[in-house]
Amino acid sequence: EPEVTQTPSHQVTQMGQEVILRCVPISNHLYFYWYRQILGQKVEFLVSFYNNEISEKSEIFDDQFSVERPDGSNFTLKIRSTKLEDSAMYFCASSELSMNTEAFFGQGTRLTVV
Amino acid sequence: QKEVEQNSGPLSVPEGAIASLNCTYSDRGSQSFFWYRQYSGKSPELIMSIYSNGDKEDGRFTAQLNKASQYVSLLIRDSQPSDSATYLCAVPRGSGGSYIPTFGRGTSLIVHP
């Protein structure tokens, strides 16, 4: 069964360092999303991506964040200069269409900023 | 008003009972509704989707939708300890072709033997 895959599963980084989280969405899906979940809190939307550009982003997704689809399969989230408060689970999701279609999640990357 | 609201719980039910999880949403134009299950430390897993008023059954799960009341619920029959998890209600919001799945805080369900 097709699935969204994310790497790495766990990343530890020092404050101020850049991190890149990687995702391979389901192959025939067109919409891609990044969410984050701080421990004990709700799943929060960061950004959506369609047709090689950002379609929507939340207030959380500031200039420190960027996304890229460098090739036909990968979808990446970059955090330029990590802060302690960036420590969270980061989930990539994809959906075949947008309206009325399910979004499927990868297993997540646990980012710990020390 | 929050877009998607859920009682955080925990909801505790005995094994074999029916667990009832509820969700309300603010956007009257919403047309699709999803339930996800999230085990501790894991990612959300889609378990049910519903688009029309009424009930939709899938095995032990039944989703119920009432658009007039802006209310969607999930019933789990014959609850098992393995059903213990957080259940997330998701309602896509947006317009013009861009719809973002928006999650409630989730309801923690504990099924005790």
Coordinates of C-alpha atoms in Angstrom, one line a residue:
Chain A
E1 CA 0.0 0.0 0.0
P2 CA 1.4 3.4 -0.9
E3 CA 2.6 5.5 2.0
V4 CA 4.2 8.8 2.8
T5 CA 7.8 8.3 4.0
Q6 CA 9.8 10.8 6.1
T7 CA 13.5 10.9 7.0
P8 CA 15.1 11.1 9.4
S9 CA 12.8 9.7 12.1
H10 CA 14.7 11.7 14.8
Q11 CA 17.0 14.7 14.5
V12 CA 18.9 16.4 17.2
T13 CA 20.4 19.8 16.4
Q14 CA 22.0 22.7 18.1
M15 CA 20.2 26.0 18.4
G16 CA 21.0 28.2 15.4
Q17 CA 21.8 25.3 13.1
E18 CA 19.9 24.6 9.9
V19 CA 17.9 21.4 9.5
I20 CA 16.3 19.8 6.5
L21 CA 13.4 17.4 6.9
R22 CA 12.6 15.1 4.0
C23 CA 9.4 13.6 2.7
V24 CA 8.4 11.4 -0.2
P25 CA 4.7 11.8 -0.7
I26 CA 2.5 9.2 -2.3
S27 CA 3.4 9.1 -6.0
N28 CA 0.0 10.2 -7.6
H29 CA -0.8 12.8 -5.0
L30 CA -0.8 16.5 -6.0
Y31 CA -1.1 18.3 -2.7
F32 CA 1.6 18.2 0.0
Y33 CA 1.5 19.6 3.5
W34 CA 3.8 20.1 6.5
Y35 CA 2.3 20.1 10.0
R36 CA 3.9 20.2 13.4
Q37 CA 2.9 18.9 16.8
I38 CA 4.6 20.2 19.9
L39 CA 4.4 17.6 22.7
G40 CA 1.0 17.5 24.2
Q41 CA -0.5 20.0 21.8
K42 CA -2.6 19.9 18.7
V43 CA -1.5 19.2 15.1
E44 CA -0.8 22.6 13.6
F45 CA -0.7 23.4 9.9
L46 CA 2.5 25.0 8.6
V47 CA 2.3 25.0 4.8
S48 CA 0.7 23.5 1.8
F49 CA 2.3 23.0 -1.6
Y50 CA 0.7 22.5 -5.0
N51 CA 2.0 22.7 -8.6
N52 CA 5.5 23.5 -7.4
E53 CA 4.6 26.5 -5.3
I54 CA 3.3 27.3 -1.8
S55 CA -0.5 27.5 -1.9
E56 CA -1.0 28.5 1.7
K57 CA 1.0 29.0 4.8
S58 CA 0.2 29.7 8.5
E59 CA 1.5 32.4 10.8
I60 CA 4.0 29.8 12.1
F61 CA 5.6 29.5 8.7
D62 CA 7.8 32.6 8.9
D63 CA 11.0 33.5 7.1
Q64 CA 13.0 30.8 8.9
F65 CA 11.0 28.1 7.1
S66 CA 11.1 27.1 3.5
V67 CA 9.9 24.2 1.4
E68 CA 11.1 22.8 -1.8
R69 CA 10.3 20.0 -4.2
P70 CA 13.8 19.5 -5.6
D71 CA 12.9 16.6 -7.9
G72 CA 9.8 14.6 -8.8
S73 CA 9.6 12.7 -5.6
N74 CA 11.0 14.6 -2.6
F75 CA 9.4 17.4 -0.6
T76 CA 11.6 19.1 2.0
L77 CA 11.1 21.5 4.9
K78 CA 14.1 23.6 5.8
I79 CA 14.4 25.5 9.1
R80 CA 17.3 28.0 8.6
S81 CA 18.2 28.8 12.2
T82 CA 16.6 26.5 14.7
K83 CA 15.2 27.8 18.0
L84 CA 14.5 25.8 21.1
E85 CA 10.7 26.3 20.5
D86 CA 11.1 24.5 17.1
S87 CA 11.4 21.2 19.0
A88 CA 8.3 19.2 17.9
M89 CA 7.1 16.3 15.7
Y90 CA 7.0 17.4 12.1
F91 CA 4.6 15.5 9.9
C92 CA 4.4 15.5 6.1
A93 CA 1.1 14.7 4.5
S94 CA -0.2 14.4 1.0
S95 CA -3.5 14.1 -0.8
E96 CA -4.6 13.2 -4.2
L97 CA -6.8 16.2 -4.7
S98 CA -7.6 19.1 -2.3
M99 CA -11.3 19.3 -1.7
N100 CA -13.0 16.3 -0.2
T101 CA -10.0 14.0 -0.3
E102 CA -8.2 12.4 2.6
A103 CA -4.7 13.5 3.6
F104 CA -2.3 10.7 4.5
F105 CA 0.5 11.3 6.9
G106 CA 4.1 10.1 7.1
Q107 CA 5.4 8.7 10.3
G108 CA 7.0 12.0 11.4
T109 CA 10.3 13.4 12.3
R110 CA 11.0 14.2 15.9
L111 CA 13.1 17.4 16.0
T112 CA 14.9 18.2 19.2
V113 CA 16.8 21.5 19.4
V114 CA 19.3 21.7 22.2
Chain B
Q1 CA -14.5 30.7 17.6
K2 CA -12.2 27.8 17.1
E3 CA -12.5 26.2 13.7
V4 CA -12.7 22.6 15.0
E5 CA -13.5 21.8 18.6
Q6 CA -13.3 18.6 20.5
N7 CA -13.5 17.7 24.2
S8 CA -9.9 16.8 25.2
G9 CA -11.1 14.1 27.6
P10 CA -9.9 11.7 28.7
L11 CA -12.9 9.6 27.9
S12 CA -12.7 6.4 29.8
V13 CA -14.8 3.4 28.8
P14 CA -14.8 -0.3 29.8
E15 CA -13.8 -2.9 27.3
G16 CA -16.7 -3.9 25.1
A17 CA -18.6 -0.6 25.6
I18 CA -19.5 2.0 22.9
A19 CA -17.2 5.0 22.9
S20 CA -18.7 8.2 21.6
L21 CA -16.4 11.0 20.4
N22 CA -17.8 14.4 19.3
C23 CA -16.6 17.3 17.2
T24 CA -18.1 20.6 16.2
Y25 CA -16.9 22.9 13.4
S26 CA -17.4 26.6 12.6
D27 CA -17.4 26.7 8.8
R28 CA -20.9 26.1 7.5
G29 CA -19.5 25.5 4.0
S30 CA -17.4 22.5 5.0
Q31 CA -18.2 19.5 2.9
S32 CA -15.8 16.8 4.1
F33 CA -15.0 15.5 7.5
F34 CA -12.3 13.1 8.7
W35 CA -11.5 11.1 11.8
Y36 CA -7.9 10.2 12.5
R37 CA -6.5 8.0 15.3
Q38 CA -3.1 9.0 16.8
Y39 CA -1.2 6.7 19.2
S40 CA 1.2 8.4 21.5
G41 CA 4.4 9.4 19.7
K42 CA 3.0 8.3 16.3
S43 CA 1.5 10.1 13.3
P44 CA -2.3 10.6 12.6
E45 CA -3.8 7.6 10.9
L46 CA -7.0 8.1 8.8
I47 CA -9.8 5.9 10.0
M48 CA -13.0 7.4 8.7
S49 CA -14.3 10.0 6.2
I50 CA -17.8 11.3 5.8
Y51 CA -19.3 13.7 3.4
S52 CA -23.1 13.4 3.6
N53 CA -25.5 13.9 6.5
G54 CA -26.3 10.7 8.4
D55 CA -24.3 7.7 9.4
K56 CA -21.4 5.8 7.7
E57 CA -20.3 2.5 9.1
D58 CA -17.0 0.7 8.7
G59 CA -16.5 -2.3 10.9
R60 CA -16.7 -1.2 14.5
F61 CA -16.6 2.4 13.6
T62 CA -19.6 4.7 12.7
A63 CA -19.2 8.3 11.7
Q64 CA -22.3 10.5 12.1
L65 CA -22.7 13.9 10.4
N66 CA -25.2 16.6 11.1
K67 CA -24.4 19.7 8.9
A68 CA -27.3 21.7 10.2
S69 CA -25.9 21.4 13.7
Q70 CA -22.3 21.5 12.5
Y71 CA -21.5 18.4 14.4
V72 CA -19.7 15.2 13.5
S73 CA -19.2 12.2 15.8
L74 CA -17.4 8.9 15.9
L75 CA -18.8 5.8 17.6
I76 CA -16.6 2.9 18.4
R77 CA -18.5 -0.3 19.1
D78 CA -17.1 -3.2 21.2
S79 CA -14.2 -1.0 22.4
Q80 CA -10.9 -2.7 22.8
P81 CA -7.8 -1.7 24.9
S82 CA -6.0 -1.3 21.5
D83 CA -8.4 1.5 20.7
S84 CA -6.9 3.6 23.4
A85 CA -5.5 6.6 21.6
T86 CA -6.2 10.2 20.7
Y87 CA -8.9 10.7 18.1
L88 CA -8.6 13.8 15.9
C89 CA -11.4 15.4 14.0
A90 CA -10.2 17.1 10.8
V91 CA -12.3 19.5 8.7
P92 CA -10.7 21.0 5.5
R93 CA -11.1 24.8 5.4
G94 CA -10.5 27.0 2.5
S95 CA -11.8 28.0 -0.9
G96 CA -10.9 28.3 -4.5
G97 CA -9.4 24.9 -4.8
S98 CA -7.1 25.1 -1.8
Y99 CA -8.4 23.2 1.2
I100 CA -6.3 22.7 4.3
P101 CA -7.1 19.8 6.7
T102 CA -7.6 21.6 10.0
F103 CA -7.5 19.5 13.2
G104 CA -9.2 19.7 16.5
R105 CA -7.2 19.2 19.7
G106 CA -8.2 15.6 19.8
T107 CA -10.0 13.5 22.4
S108 CA -8.0 11.0 24.4
L109 CA -9.8 7.7 24.7
I110 CA -8.9 5.1 27.3
V111 CA -10.4 1.6 27.1
H112 CA -9.8 -0.3 30.3
P113 CA -10.1 -4.1 30.6

